[in-house]
Coordinates of C-alpha atoms in Angstrom, one line a residue:
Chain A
X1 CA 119.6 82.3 52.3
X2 CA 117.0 83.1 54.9
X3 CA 114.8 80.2 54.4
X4 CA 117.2 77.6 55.1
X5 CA 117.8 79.2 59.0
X6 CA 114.5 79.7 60.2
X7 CA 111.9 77.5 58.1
X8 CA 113.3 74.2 60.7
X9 CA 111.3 75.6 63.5
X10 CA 108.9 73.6 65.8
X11 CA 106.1 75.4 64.5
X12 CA 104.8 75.1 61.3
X13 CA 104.7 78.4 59.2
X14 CA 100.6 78.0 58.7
X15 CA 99.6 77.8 62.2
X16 CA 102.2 81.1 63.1
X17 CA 101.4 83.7 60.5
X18 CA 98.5 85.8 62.3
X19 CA 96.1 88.3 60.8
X20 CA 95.0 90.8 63.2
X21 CA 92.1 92.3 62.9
X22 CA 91.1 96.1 65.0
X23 CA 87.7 97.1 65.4
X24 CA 86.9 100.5 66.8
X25 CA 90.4 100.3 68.2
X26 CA 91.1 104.0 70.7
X27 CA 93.8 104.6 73.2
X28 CA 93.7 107.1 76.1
X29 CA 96.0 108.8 77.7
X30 CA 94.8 110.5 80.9
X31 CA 92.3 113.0 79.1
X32 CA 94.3 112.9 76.0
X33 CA 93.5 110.8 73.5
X34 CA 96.1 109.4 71.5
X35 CA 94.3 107.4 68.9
X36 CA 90.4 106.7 67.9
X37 CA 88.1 104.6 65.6
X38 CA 90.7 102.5 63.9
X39 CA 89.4 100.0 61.8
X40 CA 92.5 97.7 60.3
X41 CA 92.7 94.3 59.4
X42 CA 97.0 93.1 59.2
X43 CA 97.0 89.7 56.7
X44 CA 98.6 86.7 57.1
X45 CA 101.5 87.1 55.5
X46 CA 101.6 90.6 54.4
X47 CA 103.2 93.4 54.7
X48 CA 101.2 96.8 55.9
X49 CA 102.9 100.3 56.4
X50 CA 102.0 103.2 58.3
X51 CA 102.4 106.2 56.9
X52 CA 101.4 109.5 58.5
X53 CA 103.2 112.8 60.4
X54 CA 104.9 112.9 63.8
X55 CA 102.9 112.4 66.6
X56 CA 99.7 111.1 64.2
X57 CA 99.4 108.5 66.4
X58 CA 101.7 105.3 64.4
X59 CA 103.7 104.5 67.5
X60 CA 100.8 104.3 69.9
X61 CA 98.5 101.9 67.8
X62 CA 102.0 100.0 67.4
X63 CA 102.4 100.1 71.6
X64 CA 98.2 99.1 71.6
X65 CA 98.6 96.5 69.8
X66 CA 101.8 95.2 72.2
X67 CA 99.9 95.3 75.1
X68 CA 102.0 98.4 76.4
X69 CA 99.1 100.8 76.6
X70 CA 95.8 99.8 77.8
X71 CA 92.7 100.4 74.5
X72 CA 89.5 100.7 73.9
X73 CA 87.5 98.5 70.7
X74 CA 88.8 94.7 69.8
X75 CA 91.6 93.4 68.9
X76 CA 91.2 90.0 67.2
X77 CA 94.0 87.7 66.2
X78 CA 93.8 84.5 63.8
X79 CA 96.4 81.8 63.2
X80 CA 95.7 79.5 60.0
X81 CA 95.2 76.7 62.1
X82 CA 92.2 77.9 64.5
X83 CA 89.4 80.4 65.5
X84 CA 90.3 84.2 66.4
X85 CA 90.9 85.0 69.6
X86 CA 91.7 88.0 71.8
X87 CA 95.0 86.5 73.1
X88 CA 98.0 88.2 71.5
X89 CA 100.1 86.3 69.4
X90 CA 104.1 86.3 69.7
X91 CA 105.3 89.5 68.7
X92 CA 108.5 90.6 67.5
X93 CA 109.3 94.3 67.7
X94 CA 111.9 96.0 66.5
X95 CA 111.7 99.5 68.4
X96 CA 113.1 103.2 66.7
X97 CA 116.6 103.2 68.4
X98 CA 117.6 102.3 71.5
X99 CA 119.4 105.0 73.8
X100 CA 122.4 103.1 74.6
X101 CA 125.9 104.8 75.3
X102 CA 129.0 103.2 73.8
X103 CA 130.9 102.6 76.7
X104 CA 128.0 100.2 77.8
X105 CA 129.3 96.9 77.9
X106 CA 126.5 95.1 76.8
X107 CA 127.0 92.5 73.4
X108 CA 124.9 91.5 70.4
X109 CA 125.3 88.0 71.7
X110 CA 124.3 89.6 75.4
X111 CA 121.4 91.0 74.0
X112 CA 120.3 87.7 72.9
X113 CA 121.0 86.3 75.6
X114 CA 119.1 88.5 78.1
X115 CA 116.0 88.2 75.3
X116 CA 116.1 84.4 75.3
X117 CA 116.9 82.8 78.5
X118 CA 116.2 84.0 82.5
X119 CA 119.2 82.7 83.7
X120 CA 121.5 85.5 84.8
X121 CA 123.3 86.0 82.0
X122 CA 126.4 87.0 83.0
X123 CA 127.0 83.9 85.5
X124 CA 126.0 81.2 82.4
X125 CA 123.3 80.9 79.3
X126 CA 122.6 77.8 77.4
X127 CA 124.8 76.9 74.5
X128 CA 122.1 77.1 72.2
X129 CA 121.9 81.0 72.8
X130 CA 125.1 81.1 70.6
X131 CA 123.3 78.7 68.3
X132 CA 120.0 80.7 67.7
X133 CA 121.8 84.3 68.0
X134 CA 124.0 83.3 64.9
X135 CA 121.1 81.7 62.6
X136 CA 118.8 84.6 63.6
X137 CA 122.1 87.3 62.8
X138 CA 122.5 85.6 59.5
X139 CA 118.7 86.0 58.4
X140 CA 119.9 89.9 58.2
X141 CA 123.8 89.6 57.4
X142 CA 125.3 90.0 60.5
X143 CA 126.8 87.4 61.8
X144 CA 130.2 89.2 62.3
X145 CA 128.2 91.5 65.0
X146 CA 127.9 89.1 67.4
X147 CA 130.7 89.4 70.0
X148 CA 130.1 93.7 69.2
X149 CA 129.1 95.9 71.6
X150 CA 125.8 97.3 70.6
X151 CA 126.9 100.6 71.4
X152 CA 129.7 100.2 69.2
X153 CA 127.4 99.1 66.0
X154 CA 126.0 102.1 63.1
X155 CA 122.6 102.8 63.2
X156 CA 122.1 100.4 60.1
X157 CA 124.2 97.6 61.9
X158 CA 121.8 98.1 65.6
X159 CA 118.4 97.8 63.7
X160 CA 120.0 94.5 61.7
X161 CA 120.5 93.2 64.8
X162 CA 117.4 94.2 66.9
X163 CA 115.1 92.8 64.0
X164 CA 117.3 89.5 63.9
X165 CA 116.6 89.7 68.0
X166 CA 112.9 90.1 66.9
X167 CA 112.8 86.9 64.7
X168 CA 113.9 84.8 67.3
X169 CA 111.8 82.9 68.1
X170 CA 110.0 83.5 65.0
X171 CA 106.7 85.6 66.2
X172 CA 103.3 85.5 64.1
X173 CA 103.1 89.3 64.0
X174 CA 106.6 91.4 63.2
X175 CA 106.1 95.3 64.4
X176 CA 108.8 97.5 62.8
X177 CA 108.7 100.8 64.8
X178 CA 110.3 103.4 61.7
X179 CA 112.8 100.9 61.6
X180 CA 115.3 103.6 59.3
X181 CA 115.2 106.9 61.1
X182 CA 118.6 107.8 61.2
X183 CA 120.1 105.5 58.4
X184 CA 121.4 106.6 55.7
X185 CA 120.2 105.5 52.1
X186 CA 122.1 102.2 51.5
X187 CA 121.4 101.1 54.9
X188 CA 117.8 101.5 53.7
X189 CA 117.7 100.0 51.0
X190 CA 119.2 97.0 52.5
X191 CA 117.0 96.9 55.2
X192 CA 114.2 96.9 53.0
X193 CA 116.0 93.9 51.0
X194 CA 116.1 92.4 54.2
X195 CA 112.5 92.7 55.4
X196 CA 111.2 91.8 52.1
X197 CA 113.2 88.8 51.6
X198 CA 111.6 87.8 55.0
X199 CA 108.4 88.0 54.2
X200 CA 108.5 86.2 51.1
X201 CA 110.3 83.2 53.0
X202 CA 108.9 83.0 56.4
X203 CA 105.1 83.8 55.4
X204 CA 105.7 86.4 58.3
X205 CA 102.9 89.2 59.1
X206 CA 104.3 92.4 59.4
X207 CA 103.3 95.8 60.3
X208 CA 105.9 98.4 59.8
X209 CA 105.6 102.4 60.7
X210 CA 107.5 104.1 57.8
X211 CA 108.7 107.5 56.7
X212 CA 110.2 106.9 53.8
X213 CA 107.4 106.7 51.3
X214 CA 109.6 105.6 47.9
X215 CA 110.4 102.6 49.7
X216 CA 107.4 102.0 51.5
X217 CA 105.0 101.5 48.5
X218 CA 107.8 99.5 46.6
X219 CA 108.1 97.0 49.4
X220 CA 104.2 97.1 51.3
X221 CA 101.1 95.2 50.1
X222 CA 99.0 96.9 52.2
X223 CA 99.5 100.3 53.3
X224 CA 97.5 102.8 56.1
X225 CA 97.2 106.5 56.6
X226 CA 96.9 107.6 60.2
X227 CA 96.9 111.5 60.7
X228 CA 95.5 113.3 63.5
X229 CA 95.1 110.2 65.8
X230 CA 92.9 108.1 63.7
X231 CA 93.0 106.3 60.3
X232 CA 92.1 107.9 57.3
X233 CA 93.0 105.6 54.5
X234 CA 93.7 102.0 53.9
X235 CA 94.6 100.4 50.6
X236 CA 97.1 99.3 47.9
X237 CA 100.5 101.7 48.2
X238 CA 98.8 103.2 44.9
X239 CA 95.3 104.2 45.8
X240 CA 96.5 105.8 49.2
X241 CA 99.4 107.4 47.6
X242 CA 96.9 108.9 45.3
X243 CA 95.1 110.7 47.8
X244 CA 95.1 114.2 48.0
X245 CA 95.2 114.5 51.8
X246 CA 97.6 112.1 52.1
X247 CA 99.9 114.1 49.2
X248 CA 99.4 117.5 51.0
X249 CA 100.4 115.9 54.0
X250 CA 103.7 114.8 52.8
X251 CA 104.2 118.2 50.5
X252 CA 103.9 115.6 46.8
X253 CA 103.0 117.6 43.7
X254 CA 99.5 116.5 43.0
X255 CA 101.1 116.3 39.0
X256 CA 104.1 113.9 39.7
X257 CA 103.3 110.6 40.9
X258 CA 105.4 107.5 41.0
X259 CA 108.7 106.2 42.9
X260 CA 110.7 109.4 43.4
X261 CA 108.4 110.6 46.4
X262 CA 110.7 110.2 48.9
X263 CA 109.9 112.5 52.0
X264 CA 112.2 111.8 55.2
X265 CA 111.0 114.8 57.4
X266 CA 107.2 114.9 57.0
X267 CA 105.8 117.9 58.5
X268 CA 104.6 118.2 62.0
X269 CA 100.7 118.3 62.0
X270 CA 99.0 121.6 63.0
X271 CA 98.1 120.8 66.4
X272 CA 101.2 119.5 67.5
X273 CA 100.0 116.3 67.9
X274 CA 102.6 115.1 70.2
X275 CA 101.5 113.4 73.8
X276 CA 101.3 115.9 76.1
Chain B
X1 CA 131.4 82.5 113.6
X2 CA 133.9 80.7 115.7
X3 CA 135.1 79.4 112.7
X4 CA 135.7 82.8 111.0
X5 CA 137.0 84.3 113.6
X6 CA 139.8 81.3 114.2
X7 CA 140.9 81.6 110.4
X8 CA 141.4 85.5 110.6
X9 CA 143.4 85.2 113.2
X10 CA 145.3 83.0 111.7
X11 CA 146.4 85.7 109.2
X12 CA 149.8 87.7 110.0
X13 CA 148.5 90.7 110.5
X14 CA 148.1 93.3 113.6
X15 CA 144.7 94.0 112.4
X16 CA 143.6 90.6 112.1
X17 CA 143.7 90.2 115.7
X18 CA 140.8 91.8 116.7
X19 CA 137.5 90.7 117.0
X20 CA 135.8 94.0 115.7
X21 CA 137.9 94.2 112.7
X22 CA 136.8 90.0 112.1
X23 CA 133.2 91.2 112.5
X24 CA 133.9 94.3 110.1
X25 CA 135.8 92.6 107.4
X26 CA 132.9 89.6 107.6
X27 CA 130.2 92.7 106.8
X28 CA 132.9 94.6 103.9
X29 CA 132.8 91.2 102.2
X30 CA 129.0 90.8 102.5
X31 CA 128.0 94.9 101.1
X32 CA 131.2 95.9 98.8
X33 CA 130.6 92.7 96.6
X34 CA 126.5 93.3 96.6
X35 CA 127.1 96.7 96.2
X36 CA 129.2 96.5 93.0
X37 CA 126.2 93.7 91.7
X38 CA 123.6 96.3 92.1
X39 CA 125.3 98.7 91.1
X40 CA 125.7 97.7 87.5
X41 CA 122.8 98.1 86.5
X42 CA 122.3 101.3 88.5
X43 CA 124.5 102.4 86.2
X44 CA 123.2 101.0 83.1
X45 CA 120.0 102.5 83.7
X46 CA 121.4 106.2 84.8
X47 CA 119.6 105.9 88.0
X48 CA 122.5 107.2 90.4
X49 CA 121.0 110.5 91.4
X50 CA 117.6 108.3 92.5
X51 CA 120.2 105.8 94.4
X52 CA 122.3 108.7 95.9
X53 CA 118.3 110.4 96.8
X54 CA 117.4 106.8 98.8
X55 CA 120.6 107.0 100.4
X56 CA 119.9 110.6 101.8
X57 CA 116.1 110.3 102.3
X58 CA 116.8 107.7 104.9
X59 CA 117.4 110.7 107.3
X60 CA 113.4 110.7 107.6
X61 CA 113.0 107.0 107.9
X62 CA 115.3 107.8 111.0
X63 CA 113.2 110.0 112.3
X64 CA 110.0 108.3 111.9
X65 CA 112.1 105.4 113.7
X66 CA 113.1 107.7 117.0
X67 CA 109.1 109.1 117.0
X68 CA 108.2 105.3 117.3
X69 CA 110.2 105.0 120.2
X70 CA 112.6 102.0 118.0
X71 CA 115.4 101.2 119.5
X72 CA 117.0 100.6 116.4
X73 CA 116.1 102.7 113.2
X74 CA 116.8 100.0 110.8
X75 CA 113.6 98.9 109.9
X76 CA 111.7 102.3 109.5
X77 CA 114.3 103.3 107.2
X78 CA 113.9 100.2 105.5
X79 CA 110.4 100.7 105.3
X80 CA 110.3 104.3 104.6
X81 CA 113.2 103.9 101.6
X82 CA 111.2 101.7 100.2
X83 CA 107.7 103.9 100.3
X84 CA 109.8 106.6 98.6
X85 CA 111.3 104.1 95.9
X86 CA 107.8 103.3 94.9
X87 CA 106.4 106.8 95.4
X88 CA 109.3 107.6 92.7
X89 CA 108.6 105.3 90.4
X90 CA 104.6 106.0 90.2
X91 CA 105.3 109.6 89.9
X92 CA 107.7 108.9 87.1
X93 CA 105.3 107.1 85.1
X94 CA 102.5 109.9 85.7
X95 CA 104.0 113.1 86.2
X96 CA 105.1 115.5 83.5
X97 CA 108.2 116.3 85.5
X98 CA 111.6 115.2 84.2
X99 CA 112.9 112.4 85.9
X100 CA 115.8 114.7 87.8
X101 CA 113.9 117.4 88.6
X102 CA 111.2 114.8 90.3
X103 CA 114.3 113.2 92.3
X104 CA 115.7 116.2 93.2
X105 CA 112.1 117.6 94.7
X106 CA 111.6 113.7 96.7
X107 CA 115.5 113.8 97.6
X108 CA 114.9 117.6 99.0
X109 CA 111.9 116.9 100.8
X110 CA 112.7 113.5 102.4
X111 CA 115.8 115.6 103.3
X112 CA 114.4 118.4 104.9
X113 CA 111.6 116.4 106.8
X114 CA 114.6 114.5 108.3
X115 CA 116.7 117.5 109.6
X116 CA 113.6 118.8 110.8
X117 CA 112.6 116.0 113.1
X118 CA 115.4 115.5 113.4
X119 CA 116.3 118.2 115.1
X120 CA 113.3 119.0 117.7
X121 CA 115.1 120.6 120.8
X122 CA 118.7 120.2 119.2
X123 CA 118.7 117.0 119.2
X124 CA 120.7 116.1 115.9
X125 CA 124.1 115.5 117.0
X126 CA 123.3 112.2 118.5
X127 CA 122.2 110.9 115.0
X128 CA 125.3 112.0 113.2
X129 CA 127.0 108.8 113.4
X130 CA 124.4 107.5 110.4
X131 CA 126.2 110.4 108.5
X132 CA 129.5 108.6 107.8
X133 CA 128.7 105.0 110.1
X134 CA 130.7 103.2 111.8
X135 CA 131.3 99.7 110.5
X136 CA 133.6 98.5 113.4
X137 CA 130.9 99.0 115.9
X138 CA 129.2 96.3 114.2
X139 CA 128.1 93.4 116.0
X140 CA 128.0 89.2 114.9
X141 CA 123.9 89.7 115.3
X142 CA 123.9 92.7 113.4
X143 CA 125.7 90.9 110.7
X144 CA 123.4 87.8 110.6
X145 CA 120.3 90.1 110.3
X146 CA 122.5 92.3 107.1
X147 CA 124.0 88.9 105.6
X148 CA 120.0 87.9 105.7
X149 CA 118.4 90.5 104.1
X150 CA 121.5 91.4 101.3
X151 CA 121.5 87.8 100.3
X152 CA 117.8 87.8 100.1
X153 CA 117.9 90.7 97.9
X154 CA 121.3 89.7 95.9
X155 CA 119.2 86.9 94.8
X156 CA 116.0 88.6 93.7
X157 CA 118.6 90.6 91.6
X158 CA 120.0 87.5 90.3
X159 CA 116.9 85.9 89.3
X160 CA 115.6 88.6 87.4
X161 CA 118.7 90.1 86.3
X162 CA 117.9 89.8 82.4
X163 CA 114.4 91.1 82.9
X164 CA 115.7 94.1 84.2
X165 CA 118.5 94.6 81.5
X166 CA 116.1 94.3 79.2
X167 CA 113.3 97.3 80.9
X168 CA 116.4 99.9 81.1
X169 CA 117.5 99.2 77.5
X170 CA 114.4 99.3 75.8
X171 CA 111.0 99.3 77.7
X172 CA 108.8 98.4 74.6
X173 CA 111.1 96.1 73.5
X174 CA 111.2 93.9 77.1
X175 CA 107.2 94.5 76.8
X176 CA 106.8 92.5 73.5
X177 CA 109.1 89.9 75.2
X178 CA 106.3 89.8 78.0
X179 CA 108.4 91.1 80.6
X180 CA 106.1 93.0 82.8
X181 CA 107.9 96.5 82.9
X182 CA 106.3 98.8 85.7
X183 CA 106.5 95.6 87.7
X184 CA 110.7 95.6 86.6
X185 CA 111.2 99.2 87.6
X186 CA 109.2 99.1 90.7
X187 CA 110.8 96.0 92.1
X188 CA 114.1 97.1 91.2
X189 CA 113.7 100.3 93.0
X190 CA 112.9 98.7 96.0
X191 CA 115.8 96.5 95.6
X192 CA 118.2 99.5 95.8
X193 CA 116.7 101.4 98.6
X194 CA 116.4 98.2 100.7
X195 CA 120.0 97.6 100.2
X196 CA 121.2 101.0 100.6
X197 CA 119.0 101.5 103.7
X198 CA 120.0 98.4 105.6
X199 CA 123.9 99.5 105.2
X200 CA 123.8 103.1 106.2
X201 CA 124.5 102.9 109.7
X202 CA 127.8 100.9 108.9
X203 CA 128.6 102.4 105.8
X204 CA 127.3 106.3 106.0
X205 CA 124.9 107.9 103.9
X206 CA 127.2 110.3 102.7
X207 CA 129.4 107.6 101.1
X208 CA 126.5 105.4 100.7
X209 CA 126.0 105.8 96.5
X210 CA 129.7 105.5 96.0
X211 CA 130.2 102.2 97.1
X212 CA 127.1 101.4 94.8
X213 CA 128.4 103.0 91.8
X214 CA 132.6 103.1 91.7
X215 CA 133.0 99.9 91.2
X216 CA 130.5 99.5 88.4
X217 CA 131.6 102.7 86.7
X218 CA 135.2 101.3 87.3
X219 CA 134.6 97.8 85.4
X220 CA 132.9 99.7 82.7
X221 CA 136.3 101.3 81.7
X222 CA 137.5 98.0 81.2
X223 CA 134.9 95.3 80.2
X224 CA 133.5 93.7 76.6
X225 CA 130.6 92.8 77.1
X226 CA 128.2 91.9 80.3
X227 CA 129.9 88.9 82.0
X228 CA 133.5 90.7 82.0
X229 CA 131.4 93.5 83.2
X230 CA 129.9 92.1 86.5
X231 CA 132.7 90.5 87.4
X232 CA 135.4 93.2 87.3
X233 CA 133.0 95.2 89.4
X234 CA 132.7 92.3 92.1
X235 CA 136.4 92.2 91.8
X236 CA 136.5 95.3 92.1
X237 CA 134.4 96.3 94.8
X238 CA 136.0 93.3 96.9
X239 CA 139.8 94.7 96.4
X240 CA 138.6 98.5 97.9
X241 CA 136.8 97.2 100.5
X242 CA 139.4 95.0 102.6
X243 CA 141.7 97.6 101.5
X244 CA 139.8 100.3 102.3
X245 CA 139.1 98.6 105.9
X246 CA 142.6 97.8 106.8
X247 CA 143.9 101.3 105.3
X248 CA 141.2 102.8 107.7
X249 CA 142.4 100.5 110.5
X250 CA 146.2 102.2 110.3
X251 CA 144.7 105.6 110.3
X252 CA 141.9 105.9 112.6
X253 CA 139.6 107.2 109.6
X254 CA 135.9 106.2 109.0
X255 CA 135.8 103.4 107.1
X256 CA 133.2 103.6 104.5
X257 CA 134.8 106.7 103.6
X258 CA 138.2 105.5 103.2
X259 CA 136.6 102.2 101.2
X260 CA 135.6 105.2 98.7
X261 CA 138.7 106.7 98.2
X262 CA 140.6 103.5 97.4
X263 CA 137.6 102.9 94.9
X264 CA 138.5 106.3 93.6
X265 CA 142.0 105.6 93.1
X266 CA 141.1 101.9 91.4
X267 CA 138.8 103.7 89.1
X268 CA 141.5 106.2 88.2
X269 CA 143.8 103.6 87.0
X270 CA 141.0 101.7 85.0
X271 CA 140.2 105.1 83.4
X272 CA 144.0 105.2 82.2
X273 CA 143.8 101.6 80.8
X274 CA 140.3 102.4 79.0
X275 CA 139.7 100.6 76.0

């Protein structure tokens, strides 16, 4: 299903997929400092989560790594097809929720439109807007969204649609900002069906902050630990999983292992790690 | 101008017939329209306490106008609007304060620093026409220099209209698009307090944020999505203002004011007919 939408793109699959590799990587805040000594490396094609407490620091390596907050360390990226370099690749985001209030009058189709073209999109967009917003809304089974109003939409339905909005175009780094806060458990599991099947098809690099460990490790190649604003572990789901900080963290019985640790609500961290 | 004025008067009404209700209904049909544009996505992005704080803060850029000696106050409230748009949106991003709070403390200081200077040797009657304008007063060279600066600004809005939907929805989202946020909110914010500050002295800042969000608020009863939604505002706007001119024609009443109500009543229906 997916690969037929997406795989007739300009650009050839090889030359998008990025790794991205962070040396040393610290943000600051004012005085506060929100995230230090991160050493990750995202590969092409794979599929990292970040696991870790509230206010541990996920979201701001995620807005570092955007460009949104200014950092300290390197940030490398590779394509396939040529040497690293500092200059950010396309990134497709797909942010925790977006505060919008239903009476706003704004469309799926809208939303694409605002994304994907500068003319003012109420007087006229290009045809093709319809064109791409229905191929990328079918990528995640939502083609019948398109003429909704977002604030109309379940939670489930609004992150379908914001990471079709990501795909398009298709970016060489996918960030998935704890992409199923607030959904309930089919909607997750279809997400994740989603996501995966992306992957596999579109060779697409993706970095996704998660709180549901279950369905983390049974989806993520790669996964990383961040707790009190640095990194602590970075492995296979299994090996950090098998951690003991990262089971006391998330309240797992050292005994059990295996798929049933699913934790929605991990604990806040002692300090109250939360920006100031 | 000739031109105008020979087709007005060409229309079968008492009003129609004179030349300062030509010049005023040539100025209604340049604000109300630019009004409801703006005020969209004023709306949208819940900024009409900041909107309704530029309106009032212009009582200092008044005052810093009559200490320069100007003639004409327009462009030191221009200026001085947009100094406080800016100064809002830097302290946004740094402060700790909530967003209301901060615009409240601006609004109350720009407010206070106004009356005060205002008022050296009880001198503030004389400025209470910028309280609720007068839009009749205004002349075919005053309308030039408005229709100049509102079109200029109408069309930075309209160029970077998706950019800016885009900051208010999400602003990391419109960051991984490259949309260049701080720049967004900053040049937006100037956009309203230049357009608010050039129509206060025919409009009145106590009206002022009315006309920039009833129409808006109005369409948003009644639109799908965001074409339907621009253009019942325009509509909107356009159907209170003559109204609202001629209404205020008949009975001697201020006419930004009476513009308001009409918008009022318009948005009452729409709020019957909600969707």
């Amino acid at each position: 299903m997916t690969q037929s939408n997406l795989n007739n793109e300009s650009v050839p699959h090889k030359e998008r997929a990025c790794c991205t590799r962070l040396v040393d990587v610290g943000v600051r805040l004012g005085a506060y400092i929100a995230l230090e000594q991160v050493n990750l490396h995202v590969h092409c094609g794979e599929l990292t989560a970040i696991i870790g407490p509230n206010g541990a620091g996920k979201t701001t390596l995620l807005r570092a790594i955007m460009g949104e907050v200014a950092h300290t360390g390197e940030m490398m990226f590779l394509s396939a097809a040529g040497p690293a370099h500092r200059q950010r690749p396309r990134i497709g985001y797909v942010p925790q929720r977006i505060e919008i209030d239903n009476s706003a009058p704004l469309t799926v189709l809208d939303l694409f439109a605002a994304a994907g073209t500068s003319w003012p999109l109420w007087l006229w967009y290009p045809r093709r807007i319809r064109a791409e917003a229905r191929d990328a809304l079918a990528c995640v089974g939502a083609e019948e969204l398109m003429e909704r109003c977002l604030g109309n939409l379940s939670c489930g339905q609004l992150q379908r649609v914001l990471l079709a909005l990501a795909l398009k175009p298709v970016p060489g780094l996918l960030l998935l900002d704890e992409p199923l806060a607030g959904l309930d458990h089919a909607g997750t599991a279809q997400f994740y069906e989603i996501v995966s099947g992306l992957r596999r098809f579109m060779d697409l690099s993706i970095l996704m902050v998660s709180h549901d460990l279950s369905a983390a490790a049974a989806i993520a190649d790669r996964m990383v630990f961040i707790h009190n604003r640095s990194l602590l572990f970075e492995g296979t789901p299994a090996e950090v999983l098998q951690q003991p900080e990262v089971r006391n963290t998330f309240g797992l019985d050292v005994q059990t292992g295996g798929p049933e640790l699913s934790v929605r609500t991990p604990p806040c961290p002692v300090n109250g790690g939360a920006a100031p | 101008m000739n031109g105008w004025y020979w087709l007005i008067d060409r229309l079968p009404f008492e009003w129609a017939h004179f030349p300062f209700m030509q010049n005023a209904l040539l100025a209604i049909l340049l604000v109300s329209p630019l009004f409801a544009l703006i005020g969209t996505l004023v709306i949208s992005n819940q900024m009409a306490f900041f909107s309704e704080a530029i309106g009032h803060a212009t009582l200092t850029g008044i005052a810093v106008g009559a200490i320069l000696g100007l003639s004409d106050p327009t462009w030191s409230m221009m200026g001085f609007c947009v100094l406080l748009a800016l100064a809002v949106t830097v302290l946004r991003r740094y402060s700790k304060v909530s967003p209301d709070t901060l615009i409240g403390l601006v609004m109350a200081f720009a407010v206070a620093l106004g009356v005060v200077l205002l008022s050296r040797g009880g001198g503030f009657a004389k400025y209470s026409g910028f309280l609720i304008g007068d839009l009749l007063t205004i002349s075919p060279a005053e309308i030039g220099r408005l229709a100049v600066i509102l079109l200029l600004v109408g069309g930075l809005w309209i160029a970077f209209f998706n950019r800016f939907l885009l900051t208010f929805l999400n602003r990391s989202l419109a960051q991984s698009r490259g949309v260049n946020i701080w720049a967004m909110e900053a040049f937006f914010a100037c956009i309203v307090a230049l357009v608010v500050a050039v129509s206060i002295p025919w409009v009145g800042l106590l009206v002022v944020n009315s006309l920039l969000i009833i129409p808006a608020a109005t369409s948003r009863n009644l639109a799908l999505n965001s074409r339907q939604y621009v253009l019942i505002a325009f509509c909107f706007s356009l159907v209170a203002g003559i109204s609202g001119l001629v209404l205020s024609f008949y009975w001697g009443t201020a006419t930004g004011a009476t513009v308001v109500l009409v918008a009022m009543v318009l948005y009452a229906f729409s709020f019957l007919l909600k969707r």
